[in-house]
Each structure stands twice: as C-alpha cells, then as structure tokens.
Coordinates of C-alpha atoms and ligand atoms in Angstrom, one line a residue:
X1 CA -19.1 36.4 -30.7
X2 CA -19.9 33.5 -33.1
X3 CA -18.3 29.7 -32.6
X4 CA -16.1 29.8 -36.3
X5 CA -14.5 33.3 -34.7
X6 CA -13.9 31.6 -31.3
X7 CA -12.1 28.7 -32.7
X8 CA -10.1 30.9 -35.2
X9 CA -8.3 32.7 -32.1
X10 CA -6.4 29.2 -31.6
X11 CA -4.2 28.3 -34.4
X12 CA -2.0 25.1 -33.6
X13 CA 0.1 22.8 -35.8
X14 CA -2.1 20.0 -34.7
X15 CA -5.8 21.2 -34.6
X16 CA -6.6 17.8 -33.1
X17 CA -5.3 19.2 -30.0
X18 CA -8.1 22.0 -29.5
X19 CA -10.7 20.0 -27.3
X20 CA -13.5 22.0 -26.0
X21 CA -15.3 19.0 -24.2
X22 CA -14.4 17.2 -21.0
X23 CA -13.4 13.8 -21.1
X24 CA -15.6 11.1 -19.4
X25 CA -15.1 7.1 -19.7
X26 CA -12.9 7.9 -22.8
X27 CA -15.9 10.0 -24.4
X28 CA -15.4 13.6 -25.2
X29 CA -18.6 15.1 -23.5
X30 CA -20.6 18.2 -23.0
X31 CA -22.2 19.5 -19.9
X32 CA -25.3 17.1 -19.1
X33 CA -27.4 20.6 -19.2
X34 CA -25.2 22.1 -22.4
X35 CA -24.0 25.0 -20.0
X36 CA -20.7 26.0 -21.2
X37 CA -18.0 28.4 -19.8
X38 CA -15.9 31.2 -22.1
X39 CA -12.4 30.9 -21.8
X40 CA -10.5 34.1 -22.5
X41 CA -7.1 35.2 -23.5
X42 CA -6.1 37.4 -20.6
X43 CA -3.7 39.7 -22.8
X44 CA -6.6 40.6 -25.3
X45 CA -9.9 39.7 -23.5
X46 CA -10.8 37.7 -26.6
X47 CA -12.8 34.6 -26.2
X48 CA -10.7 31.4 -27.1
X49 CA -13.2 28.7 -26.8
X50 CA -16.3 27.7 -25.0
X51 CA -15.9 24.7 -22.9
X52 CA -18.8 22.8 -21.2
X53 CA -19.8 23.9 -17.4
X54 CA -20.3 20.8 -15.8
X55 CA -21.6 20.0 -12.5
X56 CA -22.4 17.2 -10.1
X57 CA -23.7 14.7 -12.4
X58 CA -21.2 14.8 -14.7
X59 CA -18.7 14.5 -12.0
X60 CA -20.5 11.4 -10.6
X61 CA -20.4 10.1 -13.9
X62 CA -16.7 10.7 -14.3
X63 CA -16.1 9.3 -10.7
X64 CA -18.2 6.2 -11.9
X65 CA -16.1 5.5 -15.0
X66 CA -12.8 6.1 -12.8
X67 CA -14.1 3.4 -10.4
X68 CA -14.8 0.8 -13.2
X69 CA -11.6 1.4 -14.6
X70 CA -9.7 1.2 -11.3
X71 CA -9.5 -2.7 -10.8
X72 CA -7.9 -3.3 -14.5
X73 CA -5.6 -0.3 -14.4
X74 CA -4.3 -1.3 -10.7
X75 CA -3.8 -5.1 -11.7
X76 CA -1.6 -4.3 -15.0
X77 CA 2.1 -4.4 -13.8
X78 CA 3.6 -1.5 -13.1
X79 CA 6.0 -1.9 -16.5
X80 CA 2.6 -2.0 -18.7
X81 CA 1.4 1.4 -16.8
X82 CA 4.8 2.9 -17.3
X83 CA 4.8 2.0 -21.0
X84 CA 2.1 4.1 -21.8
X85 CA 3.3 6.8 -19.5
X86 CA 6.4 7.0 -21.5
X87 CA 4.5 7.2 -24.8
X88 CA 2.6 10.2 -23.4
X89 CA 5.4 11.9 -22.4
X90 CA 6.8 11.4 -26.0
X91 CA 3.4 12.5 -27.2
X92 CA 3.9 16.0 -24.7
X93 CA 7.3 16.6 -26.1
X94 CA 6.3 16.0 -29.6
X95 CA 3.4 18.6 -29.3
X96 CA 5.4 21.0 -27.1
X97 CA 4.9 24.1 -29.3
X98 CA 1.2 23.7 -29.2
X99 CA 0.9 22.9 -25.9
X100 CA 3.1 26.1 -25.3
X101 CA 1.1 28.3 -27.1
X102 CA -2.0 27.0 -25.7
X103 CA -0.6 28.0 -22.0
X104 CA 0.4 31.5 -23.4
X105 CA -3.2 31.9 -25.0
X106 CA -5.1 31.2 -21.7
X107 CA -2.4 32.0 -18.9
X108 CA -0.8 34.9 -20.7
X109 CA 2.6 34.0 -19.4
X110 CA 5.6 34.6 -22.1
X111 CA 6.2 31.9 -24.7
X112 CA 9.7 31.2 -23.5
X113 CA 8.1 30.6 -19.8
X114 CA 5.4 28.3 -21.3
X115 CA 7.6 26.3 -23.7
X116 CA 9.6 26.0 -19.8
X117 CA 6.5 24.8 -18.5
X118 CA 5.9 22.1 -21.1
X119 CA 9.5 20.6 -20.5
X120 CA 9.0 21.0 -16.8
X121 CA 5.4 19.4 -16.7
X122 CA 6.4 16.7 -19.2
X123 CA 9.2 15.9 -17.2
X124 CA 7.1 14.5 -14.4
X125 CA 5.3 12.1 -16.9
X126 CA 8.9 10.8 -17.9
X127 CA 10.2 10.9 -14.2
X128 CA 7.3 8.6 -13.1
X129 CA 7.0 6.4 -16.0
X130 CA 10.5 5.1 -14.7
X131 CA 9.7 5.6 -10.8
X132 CA 6.4 3.6 -11.1
X133 CA 8.5 0.6 -11.5
X134 CA 10.5 1.0 -8.4
X135 CA 7.5 1.0 -6.1
X136 CA 9.0 -1.5 -3.6
X137 CA 7.8 -3.1 -0.5
X138 CA 9.8 -4.1 2.5
X139 CA 10.7 -7.3 4.5
X140 CA 10.8 -6.4 8.4
X141 CA 12.8 -8.3 10.6
X142 CA 10.5 -10.2 12.7
X143 CA 10.4 -10.5 16.9
X144 CA 8.7 -13.6 16.7
X145 CA 10.5 -17.3 15.4
X146 CA 7.0 -18.2 13.8
X147 CA 6.1 -15.1 12.2
X148 CA 7.2 -13.1 9.2
X149 CA 6.3 -9.5 8.5
X150 CA 6.0 -8.0 5.2
X151 CA 5.1 -4.6 3.7
X152 CA 3.4 -3.8 0.4
X153 CA 2.1 -0.8 -1.2
X154 CA -0.8 -0.8 -3.3
X155 CA -2.7 1.9 -5.0
X156 CA -5.2 3.8 -3.1
X157 CA -8.0 3.7 -5.3
X158 CA -9.9 6.7 -7.5
X159 CA -8.1 10.1 -7.1
X160 CA -9.9 13.4 -7.3
X161 CA -7.6 16.2 -8.6
X162 CA -8.0 20.0 -8.3
X163 CA -5.3 22.3 -10.0
X164 CA -4.9 26.0 -10.4
X165 CA -4.4 28.4 -13.5
X166 CA -0.9 29.5 -12.9
X167 CA 0.6 26.3 -14.4
X168 CA -1.9 24.7 -16.7
X169 CA 0.0 22.0 -17.4
X170 CA 2.4 21.2 -15.1
X171 CA 0.0 21.3 -11.9
X172 CA -1.6 18.3 -13.5
X173 CA 1.1 15.8 -14.6
X174 CA 2.6 16.7 -11.2
X175 CA -0.6 14.7 -9.9
X176 CA -1.6 12.7 -12.7
X177 CA 1.5 11.0 -13.8
X178 CA 2.4 9.8 -10.2
X179 CA -1.4 8.7 -9.7
X180 CA -1.6 6.7 -12.7
X181 CA 1.9 5.2 -12.2
X182 CA 1.0 4.3 -9.0
X183 CA -2.2 2.3 -10.6
X184 CA -4.7 4.9 -9.2
X185 CA -7.3 6.1 -11.7
X186 CA -8.3 9.8 -11.8
X187 CA -11.2 12.6 -12.2
X188 CA -9.2 16.0 -12.9
X189 CA -10.7 19.1 -12.8
X190 CA -8.9 22.1 -14.1
X191 CA -9.3 25.6 -13.4
X192 CA -11.9 27.2 -15.3
X193 CA -9.5 29.9 -16.3
X194 CA -7.3 27.6 -18.2
X195 CA -9.1 24.3 -19.0
X196 CA -7.5 24.0 -22.7
X197 CA -4.2 22.9 -22.0
X198 CA -5.7 20.1 -19.6
X199 CA -7.8 18.9 -22.3
X200 CA -5.2 18.8 -24.9
X201 CA -2.8 16.9 -22.5
X202 CA -5.7 14.5 -21.9
X203 CA -6.3 14.3 -25.7
X204 CA -2.3 12.9 -25.7
X205 CA -2.9 10.6 -22.9
X206 CA -5.9 9.0 -24.9
X207 CA -3.7 9.0 -28.0
X208 CA -0.6 7.2 -26.0
X209 CA -3.3 4.4 -25.1
X210 CA -4.4 5.5 -21.6
X211 CA -7.3 3.2 -21.5
X212 CA -11.0 4.6 -20.8
X213 CA -12.0 5.8 -17.6
X214 CA -8.4 5.9 -16.3
X215 CA -8.0 9.6 -16.9
X216 CA -11.3 11.7 -16.8
X217 CA -11.4 15.5 -17.1
X218 CA -14.3 17.6 -16.0
X219 CA -14.8 21.4 -15.6
X220 CA -17.3 23.9 -14.7
X221 CA -18.7 24.2 -11.1
X222 CA -15.9 24.0 -8.9
X223 CA -18.1 23.8 -5.8
X224 CA -20.5 21.2 -7.0
X225 CA -17.5 19.1 -8.6
X226 CA -15.6 19.2 -5.4
X227 CA -18.4 18.2 -3.2
X228 CA -19.3 15.4 -5.9
X229 CA -15.7 14.1 -5.2
X230 CA -15.7 14.9 -1.5
X231 CA -18.9 13.2 -0.8
X232 CA -18.1 9.8 -2.6
X233 CA -16.9 6.9 -0.8
X234 CA -15.0 5.8 -4.3
X235 CA -12.7 8.7 -4.3
X236 CA -10.1 7.6 -1.9
X237 CA -7.6 10.6 -2.4
X238 CA -8.0 14.2 -2.9
X239 CA -4.8 16.1 -4.2
X240 CA -5.3 19.6 -4.6
X241 CA -3.1 22.9 -5.7
X242 CA -4.8 26.1 -5.0
X243 CA -5.4 28.9 -2.4
X244 CA -5.1 27.9 1.3
X245 CA -8.7 29.2 1.6
X246 CA -10.1 26.3 -0.7
X247 CA -7.6 24.1 0.7
X248 CA -8.9 24.1 4.3
X249 CA -12.3 23.9 2.8
X250 CA -11.6 20.7 1.1
X251 CA -9.4 19.5 4.1
X252 CA -12.6 19.9 6.2
X253 CA -14.9 18.1 3.8
X254 CA -12.5 15.4 3.6
X255 CA -13.1 14.4 6.9
X256 CA -16.6 13.1 6.2
X257 CA -15.2 9.9 4.3
X258 CA -11.8 10.1 5.8
X259 CA -10.0 10.7 2.4
X260 CA -5.8 10.7 2.1
X261 CA -5.3 14.0 1.1
X262 CA -2.5 16.3 -0.2
X263 CA -2.3 20.2 -0.3
X264 CA 0.0 22.3 -2.2
X265 CA -1.2 25.9 -1.1
X266 CA -0.2 29.2 -0.8
X267 CA 3.0 30.5 0.1
X268 CA 4.6 34.0 1.4
X269 CA 8.5 33.5 0.3
X270 CA 11.2 35.3 1.6
X271 CA 14.3 36.2 -0.4
X272 CA 17.1 37.4 2.0
X273 CA 20.3 38.9 1.0
X274 CA 23.1 39.0 3.0
X275 CA 26.0 41.4 3.0
X276 CA 28.1 38.8 2.3
X277 CA 25.9 38.0 -0.9
X278 CA 27.2 38.4 -4.6
X279 CA 25.1 41.2 -5.6
X280 CA 25.0 40.4 -9.5
X281 CA 23.7 36.9 -8.7
X282 CA 21.3 38.2 -6.4
X283 CA 19.8 40.5 -8.5
X284 CA 19.5 38.1 -11.2
X285 CA 17.7 35.5 -8.7
X286 CA 15.6 38.1 -7.5
X287 CA 14.5 39.2 -10.8
X288 CA 13.5 35.4 -12.0
X289 CA 12.4 34.7 -8.5
X290 CA 9.7 37.5 -8.6
X291 CA 8.6 38.4 -11.8
X292 CA 8.3 34.9 -14.1
X293 CA 4.8 34.4 -14.7
X294 CA 4.3 38.0 -13.9
X295 CA 4.6 37.5 -10.1
X296 CA 1.9 34.3 -10.3
X297 CA 3.6 31.5 -9.0
X298 CA 3.1 29.9 -5.3
X299 CA 6.9 30.1 -4.9
X300 CA 7.3 33.6 -6.3
X301 CA 9.4 35.7 -4.1
X302 CA 6.8 37.8 -1.9
X303 CA 9.4 39.7 0.2
X304 CA 13.1 40.6 -0.2
X305 CA 14.8 41.3 3.1
X306 CA 18.3 43.2 2.4
X307 CA 20.9 43.5 4.9
X308 CA 21.9 47.2 6.0
X309 CA 25.6 47.0 4.5
X310 CA 24.3 46.0 0.7
X311 CA 20.5 47.7 0.7
X312 CA 21.4 50.8 -1.3
X313 CA 23.9 49.0 -4.1
X314 CA 21.3 46.0 -4.1
X315 CA 18.3 48.4 -4.6
X316 CA 19.9 50.3 -7.1
X317 CA 21.0 47.4 -9.4
X318 CA 17.7 45.7 -9.0
X319 CA 15.7 48.9 -9.8
X320 CA 17.8 49.2 -13.2
X321 CA 17.3 45.5 -14.1
X322 CA 13.7 45.6 -13.4
X323 CA 13.3 48.8 -15.6
X324 CA 14.4 46.1 -18.7
X325 CA 11.8 44.2 -18.3
X326 CA 9.3 44.1 -21.4
X327 CA 5.4 43.9 -20.7
X328 CA 3.4 42.5 -23.5
X329 CA 1.3 39.7 -25.3
X330 CA 3.0 36.3 -24.4
X331 CA 3.3 35.3 -28.1
X332 CA 5.2 38.8 -29.1
X333 CA 8.9 37.9 -29.2
X334 CA 11.1 39.2 -26.3
X335 CA 8.6 39.8 -23.9
X336 CA 9.5 38.8 -20.4
X337 CA 5.8 39.7 -18.8
X338 CA 2.4 39.2 -19.8
X339 CA -0.8 40.0 -18.3
X340 CA -2.2 39.1 -14.9
X341 CA -4.9 36.5 -15.1
X342 CA -7.9 38.7 -14.4
X343 CA -9.3 41.9 -13.2
X344 CA -9.5 40.5 -9.6
X345 CA -5.9 39.8 -9.4
X346 CA -5.0 43.6 -11.0
X347 CA -7.0 44.8 -8.0
X348 CA -5.3 42.9 -5.4
X349 CA -2.1 44.0 -6.8
X350 CA -3.2 47.6 -6.8
X351 CA -4.7 47.3 -3.4
X352 CA -1.5 45.8 -1.9
X353 CA 0.7 48.8 -3.6
X354 CA -1.8 51.3 -2.2
X355 CA -1.6 50.2 1.1
X356 CA 2.3 50.0 1.2
X357 CA 2.1 53.4 0.0
X358 CA -0.1 54.8 2.3
X359 CA 1.6 53.5 5.5
X360 CA 5.4 54.9 4.2
X361 CA 6.7 52.7 1.4
X362 CA 8.3 54.6 -1.7
X363 CA 8.1 53.6 -5.5
X364 CA 11.3 52.7 -7.1
X365 CA 9.8 51.8 -10.2
X366 CA 6.1 51.0 -11.7
X367 CA 3.5 51.2 -9.1
X368 CA 0.7 51.6 -11.7
X369 CA -1.5 50.0 -14.4
X370 CA 0.5 49.4 -17.5
X371 CA -0.5 51.6 -20.5
X372 CA -1.2 48.4 -22.5
X373 CA -4.5 48.5 -20.5
X374 CA -6.5 45.4 -19.7
X375 CA -4.6 43.6 -17.0
X376 CA -1.1 44.5 -17.3
X377 CA 0.4 46.0 -14.4
X378 CA 4.0 47.3 -14.5
X379 CA 6.9 45.8 -13.0
X380 CA 7.5 47.1 -9.6
X381 CA 9.7 47.8 -6.7
X382 CA 8.8 49.4 -3.4
X383 CA 11.3 50.2 -1.0
X384 CA 11.0 51.1 2.8
X385 CA 8.5 48.2 3.4
X386 CA 7.7 46.9 6.8
X387 CA 5.7 43.9 8.7
X388 CA 2.6 46.2 9.0
X389 CA 1.8 46.1 5.4
X390 CA -0.4 43.7 3.6
X391 CA 2.5 43.0 1.4
X392 CA 4.5 41.1 3.9
X393 CA 1.5 39.1 5.3
X394 CA -0.5 37.9 2.1
X395 CA 0.6 36.5 -1.2
X396 CA 0.7 39.4 -3.5
X397 CA 0.4 37.1 -6.8
X398 CA 1.7 40.2 -9.0
X399 CA 4.8 41.7 -10.5
X400 CA 5.6 43.9 -7.1
X401 CA 8.9 43.7 -5.1
X402 CA 9.0 45.0 -1.6
X403 CA 12.3 45.8 -0.1
X404 CA 12.9 45.6 3.7
X405 CA 15.9 46.4 5.6
X406 CA 17.4 44.3 8.2
X407 CA 20.6 44.4 10.5
X408 CA 21.3 40.9 11.7
X409 CA 21.0 37.3 10.9
X410 CA 18.6 36.8 13.7
X411 CA 16.4 39.7 12.7
X412 CA 16.1 38.3 9.1
X413 CA 15.3 34.9 10.2
X414 CA 12.7 36.4 12.4
X415 CA 11.0 38.6 9.5
X416 CA 11.2 35.4 7.4
X417 CA 9.6 33.0 9.5
X418 CA 6.8 35.6 10.7
X419 CA 4.2 34.1 8.6
X420 CA 1.7 31.5 8.6
X421 CA 3.1 30.2 5.4
X422 CA 5.8 28.1 4.8
X423 CA 6.4 26.8 1.0
X424 CA 9.5 28.3 0.0
X425 CA 12.3 30.8 1.2
X426 CA 15.4 31.8 -0.6
X427 CA 18.8 33.0 0.9
X428 CA 21.7 34.8 -1.0
X429 CA 25.2 34.4 0.7
X430 CA 28.8 33.7 -0.5
X431 CA 29.6 32.0 3.0
X432 CA 28.5 28.1 2.7
X433 CA 28.5 27.9 6.3
X434 CA 26.4 30.9 6.8
X435 CA 23.9 29.8 4.2
X436 CA 23.8 26.1 5.8
X437 CA 22.6 27.5 9.2
X438 CA 20.4 30.0 7.5
X439 CA 18.7 27.1 5.7
X440 CA 18.2 24.8 8.9
X441 CA 16.7 28.2 10.6
X442 CA 14.1 29.1 7.8
X443 CA 10.8 27.3 8.7
X444 CA 9.8 26.4 4.8
X445 CA 9.5 23.1 2.9
X446 CA 11.8 24.1 0.4
X447 CA 15.0 26.4 0.5
X448 CA 17.1 28.1 -2.5
X449 CA 20.4 28.9 -1.3
X450 CA 22.0 31.4 -4.2
X451 CA 18.9 30.2 -6.3
X452 CA 15.4 31.0 -7.0
X453 CA 14.3 28.5 -9.7
X454 CA 14.4 25.6 -7.4
X455 CA 11.4 23.6 -9.0
X456 CA 12.1 20.2 -10.6
X457 CA 10.5 16.8 -11.1
X458 CA 13.3 14.8 -9.0
X459 CA 12.8 17.1 -6.1
X460 CA 10.3 17.0 -3.4
X461 CA 7.9 20.2 -3.6
X462 CA 5.8 21.1 -0.6
X463 CA 5.2 23.2 2.1
X464 CA 5.1 23.4 5.9
X465 CA 2.4 25.2 7.9
X466 CA -0.7 26.6 6.3
X467 CA 1.5 25.9 2.7
X468 CA -0.1 22.5 2.6
X469 CA 0.5 18.9 3.4
X470 CA 2.4 16.0 1.4
X471 CA 5.1 16.5 -1.3
X472 CA 4.8 16.3 -5.2
X473 CA 7.6 15.2 -7.4
X474 CA 10.6 13.1 -6.8
X475 CA 10.6 9.4 -5.2
X476 CA 8.5 11.0 -2.2
X477 CA 5.6 12.2 -4.4
X478 CA 4.5 8.7 -5.5
X479 CA 3.9 7.9 -1.9
X480 CA 0.9 10.1 -1.8
X481 CA -1.1 7.6 -4.2
X482 CA -0.2 4.5 -2.4
X483 CA -1.5 2.8 0.9
X484 CA 1.0 0.4 2.7
X485 CA -0.5 -2.8 3.7
X486 CA 1.2 -5.0 6.5
X487 CA 1.0 -8.6 5.7
X488 CA 1.9 -11.1 8.8
X489 CA 2.5 -14.8 7.9
X490 CA 1.9 -16.9 10.9
X491 CA 2.9 -20.3 11.8
X492 CA 6.0 -20.8 10.2
X493 CA 7.4 -23.9 11.3
X494 CA 10.9 -24.2 12.4
X495 CA 13.7 -23.1 10.2
X496 CA 15.8 -25.5 8.4
X497 CA 19.2 -26.2 10.3
X498 CA 20.9 -27.7 7.4
Ligands
NAP1 P1 -8.1 28.6 -6.0 O1 -9.0 29.6 -6.1 O2 -8.0 27.9 -4.6 O3 -8.5 27.7 -7.7 C1 -7.7 26.3 -7.5 C2 -8.7 25.3 -7.7 O4 -9.7 24.8 -7.0 C3 -9.6 25.6 -9.1 O5 -9.6 24.3 -10.0 C4 -10.9 26.2 -8.7 O6 -11.9 25.8 -9.8 C5 -11.0 25.3 -7.5 N1 -11.9 25.6 -6.4 C6 -12.3 26.7 -6.3 N2 -13.1 26.6 -5.2 C7 -13.5 25.4 -5.0 C8 -14.4 24.9 -4.1 N3 -15.0 25.4 -3.0 N4 -14.1 23.5 -4.0 C9 -13.2 22.6 -4.6 N5 -12.7 23.2 -5.7 C10 -12.7 24.7 -5.7 O7 -6.4 29.1 -6.5 P2 -6.2 29.8 -7.7 O8 -6.3 31.3 -7.7 O9 -6.8 28.8 -8.8 O10 -4.6 29.6 -7.8 C11 -3.7 30.6 -7.0 C12 -3.5 29.9 -5.7 O11 -2.8 28.6 -5.9 C13 -2.5 31.0 -5.0 O12 -2.7 30.7 -3.6 C14 -1.0 29.8 -5.4 O13 0.1 30.2 -4.1 C15 -1.7 28.7 -5.4 N6 -0.6 27.7 -5.8 C16 -0.2 26.6 -5.0 C17 0.9 25.6 -5.4 C18 1.8 24.8 -4.7 O14 2.4 24.0 -5.3 N7 1.7 25.1 -3.6 C19 1.2 26.0 -6.7 C20 0.3 26.7 -7.8 C21 -0.5 27.7 -7.2 P3 -12.3 26.9 -10.5 O15 -10.9 27.6 -11.2 O16 -13.2 26.3 -11.4 O17 -12.6 28.3 -9.7

C-alpha cells in the first residue's frame, strides 16, 4: 500500500496530531536505520500508518536527552511544571474528538468508550497538575536536643515507561503526568500496536510547552528498547503496565542497577454475586465489567461466581442482556463491542472456550468467531464452569463470561482468592455488613462493591501478588516518582528560653 493511501485512513479535525515519528529531545525522529512498523486498524486490517521501528541506539539517544533535561526540569518550581501540565490537560480536552478517533482506529474499542478513555486519561494530567504542588516533606520530632530531623521528597531521576495497547492514552498519562509533576523526565515506549495515540498526546505536550527532552517517545524493538532502559545507570525508575510475564523479566533486569520499579500487571478478577444481591444491578455490573473493550482490560471480570439461590435467575437475565450487545466497527454508531486486538488474542479466546466446553461447560450465548470475520468474536456466556478450566486460572482477555455456582460465603472467598493474581475483585450484595466482611477477605488491591467501574484518577490503582507492585493515580501515585531524603541538622544550640 502506498503512503498516500496509508495516511488517508486517518481523518482528523486537526491533522497536525497525526504524528508518525518518534520524539527525541524535542525533535520528531525516524529510526536510526530507517526501519518502520505498520500500525493496523484491528476492525478492518487496514494499515493506518507506518511508524519508526526503533532500537537500542534510538533508545539510548532518548535516555541521554532525558538525562540532560532532568536537572533544569527538576529544579523548576512545582508551580511552573504544573502550569505546563494544566496546559497539556486543556489541549487534551480541546482535541478530545481526534484523540478518541485515534484510539478507536488503532485499538478497535467503540468510540463512546474511546471518548471515556480521553476523559479518564486526561483526568490524570489535570489531577497531577494540582497534586504536584502538594509534595510535602516532614519534620520529625527529634529524640536529641541538639539535632533536628527532616524529610524532603525529590524527583527520582530519568524514568523509563513501557505501556500496553488496551488503553493507548490512559496508561500513558497515568505514568507521564505524575512523573513530570514530580520533576522527573521520561522515555516512553508505547505498545507497537497503538503508538499513534501516544504520539498525538506527545505532540500536545510539545504544544503545551513541555521542554525538549522532558518527554521522549520511542517505539519498535521492545526487547532492545527495554534492555537499553534496564542497562542504563541514568534511568533510575521503571514503570511498566503489561503482562505478568514481561513484568517479571523487567523486575529481574532492574536488579542489575537496582532501579525503583512499579508494575501494573495481569489480573483474574472474580465477580461474586450473592443471594442478597439486586439482580438488575448485578447484571448491569457484570455487563460493563466483562464486555467493555471487548473484555480486554486488566480489571475486566474474568470469572462470575453466583450463589446457588440466585444462579438461574441471574444467568437468564445476564444472557438476555448479552444478546443485546452490538458487535461492529468502533466508529459505527450504536456499537458496544469492537474486534479483538489481533489474531493471537482471538486464538487465545477460542482455546479458552474450547477447553471449558471440553471439560463440561455449556454455551448459553455466543461461543464462536463473529460473522463479521477478522478478529471479531461473539459476546459469550458459558455456564457450568469450574476451577479445572483454563478460564478459571488465566486472563481470557476477551468477551467470554464463565459462570460458576457456589453455596457458601467461605466457598466464594476461597474460589475468588484461588489465583496467583490480585488486581481487582467485585462483589454484589444489598447487605452492607456482608459486603464489608467480603471486601476485607478478598486478597486484591482493589474491590468494587456493587460496582465494576472503579477506575478513577483520584483512587489508587494497583494489585497484590503477581498483579504488580506500587500504585498509580491518587495522592499515592506520585510517590512512585519521588525519593525520600532524610536531612539531619546537627549541633543546634540550646533553645532560647525567652
Ligand atoms: P505485554 O505483551 O506485556 O506488552 C506490554 C508492553 O511491554 C508493550 O509496550 C510491549 O512492547 C512491551 N514489551 C514486550 N516485551 C518486552 C520486553 N521483553 N522488554 C520490554 N518491553 C517489552 O502486554 P500486552 O499484551 O500489551 O497487554 C496486555 C496485558 O497488560 C494484560 O496482561 C493486562 O492485564 C495487562 N494490563 C495491566 C494493567 C494494570 O494496570 N495492571 C493495565 C492494562 C493492561 P510491544 O508492544 O512493542 O511488543
């Protein structure tokens, strides 16, 4: 396909946001060896753009730029930095339609969800444009009459950030905004499947006046770029969102230079529906929690555990609701579920469904590739699932809801916690005391009670066990980009007695 045709696939109000090069030290750049990478629309297979396929040397240049930019940026006042972040936020909102369109084009999610992501993603920039001014230190009561003890917080240094394709904007702003607010500079490597939103967001950061070298974007060879970050002594912090498998590789590699590291990894979220739940509310919660982004979010419901007394009613009402979902191209009005990101994801979903059916599950709705072809899959509900099935153990990352029956609270908690993951869990009950005890017993970083849409820039996002380390968002999120420095003032003379 010729370049003119490729570019023509992306029609934005502001074509200045259609960037197809990396950003190093304020300059839009190709890969050193001019290699490129095609970015596809998962709904059509069309090539949207060719972007640079960068490697080790490009990453090292970006790290060097971030390193030079670090001192001047970190020495600015927080108020100065936050003014620029606020400007970036304003530009993100001004260009909301274009950013949402880019997200839908390269990720496939319905436009309404993409719009929601721009608001959510922009929210982190607004939040840290405010929170950056509130990085307080401490004065510790000293046990010694001649010493004073203080704690200050300082930017950790150059940050390496690696992000996934399922939230092409929000996973970026959730890292970049607190890092820049804290005074860090950053080298960002977005997912190879969705770099266009990242580049548009970077262009808006440039327009907002974020100085050269403070935010750099490189994409291409993940292993080489990752290794350049991990091997560098200049990069003092790694922040990663993606699979547990890659997170573990990065955690091991971070030990070489003992970097600060935060990891937002995979999940296996249970949704528990108790006999005392409101069925209508639970059905809505299950629908949003399972099928948004075609089931491709780390906090998507992976297993639905339903108590015996409500199981039949719930499965009937839920199946009816799932039958109403509309699958299609994310830009078409009324579509509620787009395609899966690629063929590998589709094959994983098929394998999970086949495995479950071969072990006794029944398909209540869906269970096959969608007639639209490509990577579209039918919204699916399976009943009669159990802990022998792959779908109980692994993230399905697709639009498949397995229903499992339980009798007692203890059984539900045991099933819910029986996983190496600990990201998000959900429970539905109309009894607050019951819900409180359940929430305490769930071994997860986040719990939604009568709610499956829990993510917000004001709340700490993150998991326990193999779902990761550290938290993003909220007042806690900025700590990931700060070091504590203890200062002891000695030889203070006797206090004035007047
Ligand atoms: P992934 O394969 O781990 O990729 C994530 C990022 O890591 C991409 O930018 C990828 O680059 C890069 N990468 C891959 N191999 C690497 C290596 N050896 N060294 C350095 N970087 C490497 O995950 P994904 O399939 O994109 O995303 C889905 C996963 O992310 C799911 O498990 C989901 O649960 C998790 N997730 C977690 C959260 C959370 O907050 N906990 C949020 C969203 C998603 P390329 O794209 O260039 O290959």
